[in-house]
XYZ file of C-alpha atoms in Angstrom:
488
model
C -11.887 36.218 42.201
C -13.703 39.288 42.060
C -16.964 39.972 39.920
C -17.218 40.832 36.421
C -17.602 44.281 35.810
C -20.324 45.640 33.985
C -22.610 48.239 33.604
C -25.598 46.230 35.526
C -22.827 45.770 38.179
C -21.797 49.028 38.451
C -24.948 51.048 38.309
C -26.849 48.499 40.915
C -23.707 49.339 43.178
C -23.616 52.622 42.933
C -27.531 52.678 43.551
C -27.347 51.145 46.482
C -23.805 53.386 47.537
C -26.463 56.150 47.223
C -29.381 55.168 48.703
C -27.170 54.126 51.823
C -25.489 57.523 51.750
C -28.880 59.793 50.726
C -30.197 57.830 54.890
C -27.443 59.260 56.277
C -27.668 62.654 54.648
C -31.597 63.006 55.641
C -30.591 61.778 59.140
C -27.251 64.221 59.204
C -29.906 67.366 58.024
C -32.367 67.427 60.522
C -29.271 65.958 63.535
C -26.887 68.521 62.554
C -29.180 71.634 63.353
C -30.739 70.195 66.393
C -27.039 69.377 67.910
C -25.684 72.945 66.845
C -28.618 74.212 68.812
C -27.836 72.010 71.838
C -24.543 72.643 72.061
C -21.523 75.757 71.044
C -19.295 76.648 69.340
C -16.355 76.081 71.544
C -17.800 72.437 72.642
C -17.891 71.600 68.724
C -14.414 72.836 68.231
C -12.720 70.866 70.711
C -13.987 67.547 69.464
C -13.303 68.060 65.689
C -10.295 69.064 66.689
C -9.633 66.073 68.523
C -11.306 63.775 66.097
C -9.113 65.714 63.613
C -6.321 63.666 65.536
C -7.906 60.337 65.820
C -8.700 60.060 61.869
C -5.052 60.354 61.124
C -3.841 58.242 63.266
C -6.257 55.880 61.750
C -5.581 56.497 58.264
C -1.671 56.176 59.378
C -2.208 53.237 61.381
C -3.746 51.954 58.141
C -1.409 52.579 55.285
C -3.172 51.542 52.608
C -2.800 47.651 53.632
C -6.015 46.971 52.889
C -6.497 49.563 49.954
C -4.158 47.246 48.331
C -5.887 44.371 49.525
C -8.656 45.199 46.629
C -7.017 46.153 43.535
C -5.017 42.162 44.855
C -6.013 39.388 41.774
C -7.005 36.901 44.035
C -8.281 36.469 47.426
C -5.294 34.895 49.496
C -6.529 33.792 53.380
C -3.185 34.275 54.405
C -2.235 37.315 53.133
C -5.529 38.563 54.644
C -5.587 37.885 57.640
C -1.592 39.415 58.093
C -3.475 42.651 56.901
C -5.573 42.544 59.694
C -3.225 41.764 62.704
C -0.619 44.410 61.049
C -3.483 46.491 61.126
C -4.678 45.482 65.071
C -0.705 45.966 66.085
C -0.568 49.317 64.198
C -3.764 50.459 66.185
C -3.077 49.589 69.819
C 0.591 51.132 69.648
C -1.140 54.374 68.200
C -4.054 54.090 70.361
C -1.217 53.990 73.674
C 0.810 56.802 72.284
C -2.001 58.898 71.643
C -3.213 58.569 75.633
C -0.074 59.434 76.886
C 0.204 62.678 75.020
C -3.445 63.506 74.961
C -2.828 66.881 76.746
C 0.406 67.846 74.626
C -1.290 66.948 71.430
C -4.871 68.898 72.549
C -2.973 72.071 73.668
C 0.097 71.871 69.789
C -3.358 71.906 67.688
C -4.880 74.677 69.707
C -7.804 72.652 71.959
C -6.097 73.982 75.021
C -8.479 71.816 77.972
C -9.657 68.998 75.013
C -7.284 66.027 76.534
C -9.447 64.073 78.382
C -11.648 63.806 75.176
C -8.582 62.769 73.208
C -7.467 60.162 75.464
C -11.612 58.765 75.260
C -11.126 59.341 71.208
C -7.980 56.990 71.654
C -10.094 53.946 72.353
C -11.478 54.591 68.982
C -8.590 53.657 66.717
C -8.463 49.908 67.164
C -12.536 50.127 66.590
C -12.225 50.965 63.026
C -8.688 50.047 62.154
C -10.144 46.793 62.578
C -12.928 46.976 59.982
C -10.567 47.862 57.223
C -10.193 44.541 55.866
C -13.802 43.631 56.527
C -14.606 46.536 54.240
C -12.047 46.066 51.498
C -13.560 42.090 51.343
C -17.245 43.585 50.190
C -15.247 45.968 47.652
C -13.153 43.671 45.869
C -16.688 41.202 46.191
C -18.937 44.474 44.900
C -21.461 43.933 47.583
C -22.439 47.094 48.315
C -25.631 46.847 49.348
C -24.642 44.944 52.441
C -22.601 47.946 52.939
C -25.193 50.117 52.005
C -27.208 48.230 55.367
C -24.968 48.663 58.144
C -23.424 52.280 57.284
C -27.448 53.621 57.223
C -27.816 51.385 60.625
C -24.730 52.302 62.252
C -24.959 56.274 61.194
C -28.314 56.188 62.435
C -27.991 54.735 65.683
C -25.098 57.272 66.267
C -26.775 60.468 65.443
C -29.634 59.548 67.295
C -27.422 58.493 70.433
C -25.622 61.918 70.380
C -29.343 63.703 69.808
C -30.719 62.383 73.035
C -27.876 62.843 74.995
C -27.108 66.648 74.272
C -30.658 66.722 75.338
C -30.610 65.686 78.776
C -27.420 67.563 78.847
C -24.049 65.696 78.046
C -22.169 68.237 75.869
C -19.789 67.523 73.775
C -20.108 64.032 75.355
C -22.790 63.401 73.105
C -20.196 63.983 70.126
C -17.774 61.517 71.631
C -20.865 59.411 72.145
C -21.767 59.203 68.297
C -18.914 58.623 67.156
C -18.108 55.578 69.285
C -22.141 53.975 68.431
C -21.707 54.246 65.032
C -17.873 52.662 64.497
C -19.005 49.932 66.791
C -21.917 49.319 64.591
C -20.153 49.989 61.321
C -17.662 46.823 62.959
C -19.796 44.136 64.306
C -21.892 44.794 60.478
C -19.018 44.289 58.413
C -17.767 41.539 60.278
C -21.707 39.886 59.769
C -21.622 41.042 56.154
C -18.488 39.390 55.219
C -18.113 36.123 57.078
C -14.998 37.206 57.811
C -13.001 35.865 60.969
C -9.362 36.424 62.160
C -7.280 33.377 62.558
C -3.946 33.364 63.990
C -1.777 33.324 60.432
C 0.856 36.041 59.239
C 3.621 36.156 56.115
C 5.708 39.464 56.852
C 6.639 38.381 53.158
C 2.885 38.969 51.812
C 2.135 42.361 54.153
C 5.540 43.762 52.616
C 4.270 42.330 49.345
C 1.416 44.839 49.548
C 3.572 47.553 50.159
C 4.915 48.303 46.954
C 0.964 49.934 46.172
C 0.077 51.107 49.554
C 3.383 53.165 50.468
C 2.479 55.200 47.393
C -1.372 55.296 48.010
C -0.311 56.126 51.877
C 1.626 58.677 51.313
C -1.214 60.590 48.870
C -3.694 59.679 51.316
C -1.463 61.951 54.227
C -1.997 64.904 51.883
C -4.986 64.839 51.345
C -6.057 64.466 54.998
C -4.020 67.547 55.448
C -6.111 69.326 52.535
C -9.278 68.350 54.500
C -7.968 68.981 57.887
C -5.858 71.545 57.911
C -8.273 74.300 57.333
C -9.935 72.947 61.350
C -6.519 73.519 62.541
C -5.310 76.586 60.461
C -8.651 77.982 62.510
C -8.001 76.983 65.890
C -4.252 77.815 66.021
C -4.701 81.247 64.695
C -8.541 83.017 65.362
C -9.530 80.309 68.347
C -11.402 77.635 68.727
C -15.040 79.425 69.140
C -14.519 80.140 65.280
C -13.127 76.661 64.782
C -16.032 75.596 66.160
C -18.191 77.998 64.151
C -15.918 76.305 60.935
C -16.506 72.784 61.813
C -19.953 73.641 62.681
C -20.642 74.686 59.115
C -18.466 72.126 56.672
C -20.399 69.111 58.704
C -23.719 70.604 56.961
C -22.276 71.470 53.368
C -20.312 68.574 53.599
C -23.673 66.219 53.111
C -24.339 66.573 49.439
C -20.849 65.878 48.714
C -20.715 62.577 51.324
C -24.130 61.560 49.586
C -22.885 61.631 45.713
C -19.033 61.256 46.359
C -18.081 59.169 49.368
C -21.079 56.465 47.432
C -19.861 56.507 44.111
C -16.136 56.634 45.354
C -16.545 53.112 46.944
C -17.526 52.045 43.896
C -15.451 53.018 41.828
C -12.171 52.281 42.805
C -12.845 48.474 42.645
C -14.445 49.703 38.680
C -11.343 51.286 37.464
C -9.134 48.766 38.874
C -11.022 46.290 37.263
C -11.096 48.541 33.919
C -7.018 49.352 34.006
C -6.175 46.990 31.224
C -8.783 48.927 29.051
C -7.483 52.415 28.205
C -10.830 53.495 26.465
C -13.150 51.849 28.599
C -12.181 52.794 32.020
C -11.913 56.593 30.070
C -15.308 56.967 29.181
C -16.223 56.031 32.467
C -14.714 58.472 34.077
C -15.477 60.843 31.805
C -19.323 60.314 32.299
C -19.221 59.948 35.925
C -17.255 62.964 35.887
C -20.048 64.610 34.580
C -22.932 63.221 35.974
C -20.999 64.298 39.528
C -20.494 67.941 38.390
C -24.251 67.552 36.931
C -25.507 66.793 40.394
C -22.914 68.235 42.695
C -22.349 71.746 41.340
C -25.647 72.869 41.988
C -26.161 71.308 45.341
C -23.131 73.422 46.626
C -23.696 76.886 43.879
C -27.059 76.821 45.603
C -26.257 76.615 49.009
C -24.103 79.646 48.289
C -26.807 81.222 47.126
C -28.992 81.079 49.871
C -26.240 80.431 53.091
C -27.900 83.661 54.704
C -31.180 82.772 55.230
C -30.116 79.442 55.470
C -27.650 80.125 58.807
C -30.684 81.206 60.410
C -33.588 78.681 59.525
C -31.084 75.372 59.975
C -28.758 77.105 62.901
C -30.572 79.538 64.559
C -29.849 83.166 65.839
C -27.041 82.028 67.969
C -24.735 80.926 64.691
C -26.348 83.326 62.225
C -23.130 85.750 62.381
C -21.397 82.691 60.424
C -23.140 82.804 57.285
C -20.549 83.628 55.054
C -18.659 80.702 56.655
C -21.224 77.791 55.122
C -21.415 79.735 52.057
C -18.014 80.210 51.138
C -17.399 76.487 52.448
C -20.190 75.369 49.684
C -18.737 77.591 47.000
C -15.686 76.019 47.602
C -16.733 72.460 47.139
C -19.055 73.091 44.666
C -15.816 74.211 42.446
C -13.952 70.935 42.584
C -17.283 68.852 41.870
C -15.357 67.878 38.178
C -12.567 66.679 40.219
C -14.973 64.394 42.395
C -13.773 60.897 40.777
C -10.186 61.306 40.453
C -8.705 60.365 43.416
C -10.673 56.923 42.998
C -9.567 56.891 38.910
C -5.378 57.436 40.117
C -5.972 54.972 42.522
C -7.781 52.219 39.872
C -5.070 52.279 37.424
C -2.535 52.325 39.822
C -0.742 56.234 39.232
C -0.173 56.219 43.261
C 3.026 58.241 42.414
C 0.430 60.812 40.103
C -2.054 60.985 43.017
C 0.905 61.404 45.745
C 2.358 64.483 44.103
C -0.645 65.768 42.648
C -1.399 65.069 47.097
C 1.453 67.242 47.713
C 0.709 70.060 45.990
C -3.066 70.445 46.861
C -2.021 70.063 50.510
C 0.239 72.934 50.302
C -1.716 75.769 48.494
C -4.491 74.894 50.823
C -2.839 75.305 53.802
C -0.842 78.303 52.919
C -3.889 80.326 51.125
C -6.475 78.995 54.720
C -3.520 80.126 57.156
C -2.859 83.548 55.282
C -6.945 84.666 54.718
C -7.048 83.769 58.287
C -3.567 86.403 59.319
C -4.831 88.748 56.946
C -8.592 88.989 57.333
C -9.953 86.397 59.504
C -12.647 83.704 59.367
C -14.515 84.570 56.552
C -11.212 86.077 54.298
C -9.397 82.811 55.260
C -12.840 80.699 53.460
C -12.322 83.538 50.360
C -8.593 81.992 50.036
C -9.925 78.611 50.348
C -12.194 79.275 47.171
C -8.758 80.421 45.374
C -7.549 77.200 46.786
C -9.808 74.856 45.331
C -9.513 77.027 42.250
C -5.816 76.183 41.281
C -6.858 72.923 42.686
C -9.630 72.125 39.883
C -6.733 73.038 36.976
C -3.744 71.651 38.173
C -6.244 68.000 39.465
C -7.427 67.973 35.978
C -4.118 68.795 33.761
C -2.455 66.022 36.242
C -5.073 62.980 35.348
C -5.567 63.987 31.857
C -1.518 63.847 31.192
C -1.712 61.039 32.965
C -3.521 59.028 30.602
C -1.967 60.981 27.280
C -5.378 63.033 26.627
C -5.673 66.812 24.963
C -6.247 69.018 28.385
C -8.045 71.690 26.959
C -11.231 70.128 25.641
C -11.524 67.885 27.931
C -11.077 70.505 30.476
C -13.509 72.319 29.392
C -16.182 69.940 28.804
C -16.023 68.503 32.377
C -16.241 72.113 33.602
C -19.156 73.297 31.420
C -21.679 71.374 33.903
C -20.158 73.525 36.768
C -20.601 76.527 35.210
C -23.973 76.715 34.042
C -24.395 75.769 37.974
C -22.686 78.548 39.188
C -24.486 81.112 36.658
C -27.322 79.758 38.268
C -26.670 80.309 41.645
C -25.350 83.681 41.070
C -28.987 84.480 39.230
C -30.437 83.213 42.203
C -28.373 85.486 44.585
C -29.555 88.221 42.517
C -32.317 87.554 42.927
C -32.361 87.157 46.589
C -30.478 90.001 47.358
C -32.887 92.151 45.169
C -36.070 91.240 46.861
C -35.779 89.381 49.688
C -37.557 91.927 52.137
C -40.457 91.832 49.841
C -40.379 88.033 49.989
C -40.803 87.746 53.794
C -38.485 86.180 56.161
C -35.928 83.274 56.309
C -38.499 80.562 54.791
C -40.382 81.835 52.769
C -36.724 83.085 51.105
C -35.217 79.345 51.301
C -38.605 78.275 49.212
C -38.870 80.959 46.444
C -34.917 80.898 46.317
C -34.865 77.256 46.025
C -37.317 77.053 43.236
C -36.320 79.596 41.766
C -32.819 77.878 41.168
C -34.358 74.543 40.222
C -36.310 76.276 37.147
C -33.489 78.079 36.445
C -31.295 75.419 36.427
C -33.296 72.816 34.454
C -34.399 76.052 31.800
C -30.587 76.065 31.235
C -29.145 72.472 31.658
C -31.526 70.678 28.644
C -30.291 72.701 25.803
C -26.554 73.226 26.441
C -26.337 69.628 28.618
C -28.646 67.559 26.126
C -26.084 64.631 24.633
C -24.811 64.294 28.216
C -29.020 63.834 29.536
C -29.474 61.704 26.548
C -26.193 59.629 27.469
C -27.022 58.869 30.899
C -30.810 57.948 30.459
C -29.798 55.202 27.837
C -26.938 54.301 30.398
C -29.853 53.511 32.687
C -32.215 51.642 29.900
C -29.387 49.811 29.463
C -29.044 48.956 33.067
C -32.738 47.884 33.452
C -33.008 45.798 30.299
C -30.029 43.827 31.666
C -31.393 43.491 34.975
C -34.601 42.265 33.395
């Protein structure tokens, strides 16, 4: 049986997840700029497009079966082994197909000449899918401290390996090696952490029994993937591999705050909401508080990066990438707009609303893909990013409406409360951007501009957020105190 969910359990596991993501954040903060200075936009673009294909096949190959294990009431060994063997067989078939059709797929995705990269990355699919069952077991047991250790170790080894290989001249293969090093270490770590060992046991009926939940979840995951990856493919097809590389590098860096906060929270919140599924009021309070906290933390980081994008691009990526600073800024802005939506996916997954999750994902994928394509055709890369921001604004509204209506909650009051930290953060970032534009030359070079703007924005945000969100801050402090008392 999974452990009982309490405030102590949730906060402990969120803490471990945030710790692991913060550690990898620090490493990526250093290694992404180094790799950007050593590699060209074209090299980034080829690997990014190839990785997109592999990630899509990995997600489809899993078919949502491992996620279905998380919400099962008991750990049935035959079911667990059945899911493992199903994943492995599908992974081998997909890897073989990708290897054979690599050249054609690479050209179709706008990266001609990247067939060899795709063929090599095909071997990554079984490595990634074989770890899904072990991760599902850790999530069921809320054992995120063990997952945190292996996440930090695998990501660190991969990033360091990529930098070393890039320094000695391996080019884009340094990025490919990074993926293999991280995936292999993580696979070994998950098996060690869970003690799981596959056995020759299989039940087709038990795999089918997970199908109802996993089918709806799978559909939503496919369209969520399209939402996140379609801009890269659209840009590659319409604008070329160099623009796709610039988008990929800027997206990697601007996604770091999201990876720290969202990846940590989503991994913990999915099983948490699953255990609260029968307690409507309790799960709603948990959703509301976690969403507000996400906005409180993420929105100022993302909007702040938008405000300082021009000097940040020079300092972090160097002169060769300076032309792409509007791309970095607009990507950060687009991610900040979605800050209040951060907890919606694990919430809908956890309470079994895969149908709502599916149709929202379909609508979001269509809006984002169409908006970016229109922007790319009509005005180029920067215009495409502007339209991405517009699409995310529409997503924020309709996603919130779907979640609140699915739970029978009043829309406008809940929506405004959840968006309030984001609005405050945008006001702070706008004031910082205006200050920087008016006095940038007087401040000095880009490093000094970053330092002054960062201090100005932090102080301004604190001054604004304390009186306007006093109730939220007080609830958060009380939750932390209760957690500490529970530990004592």
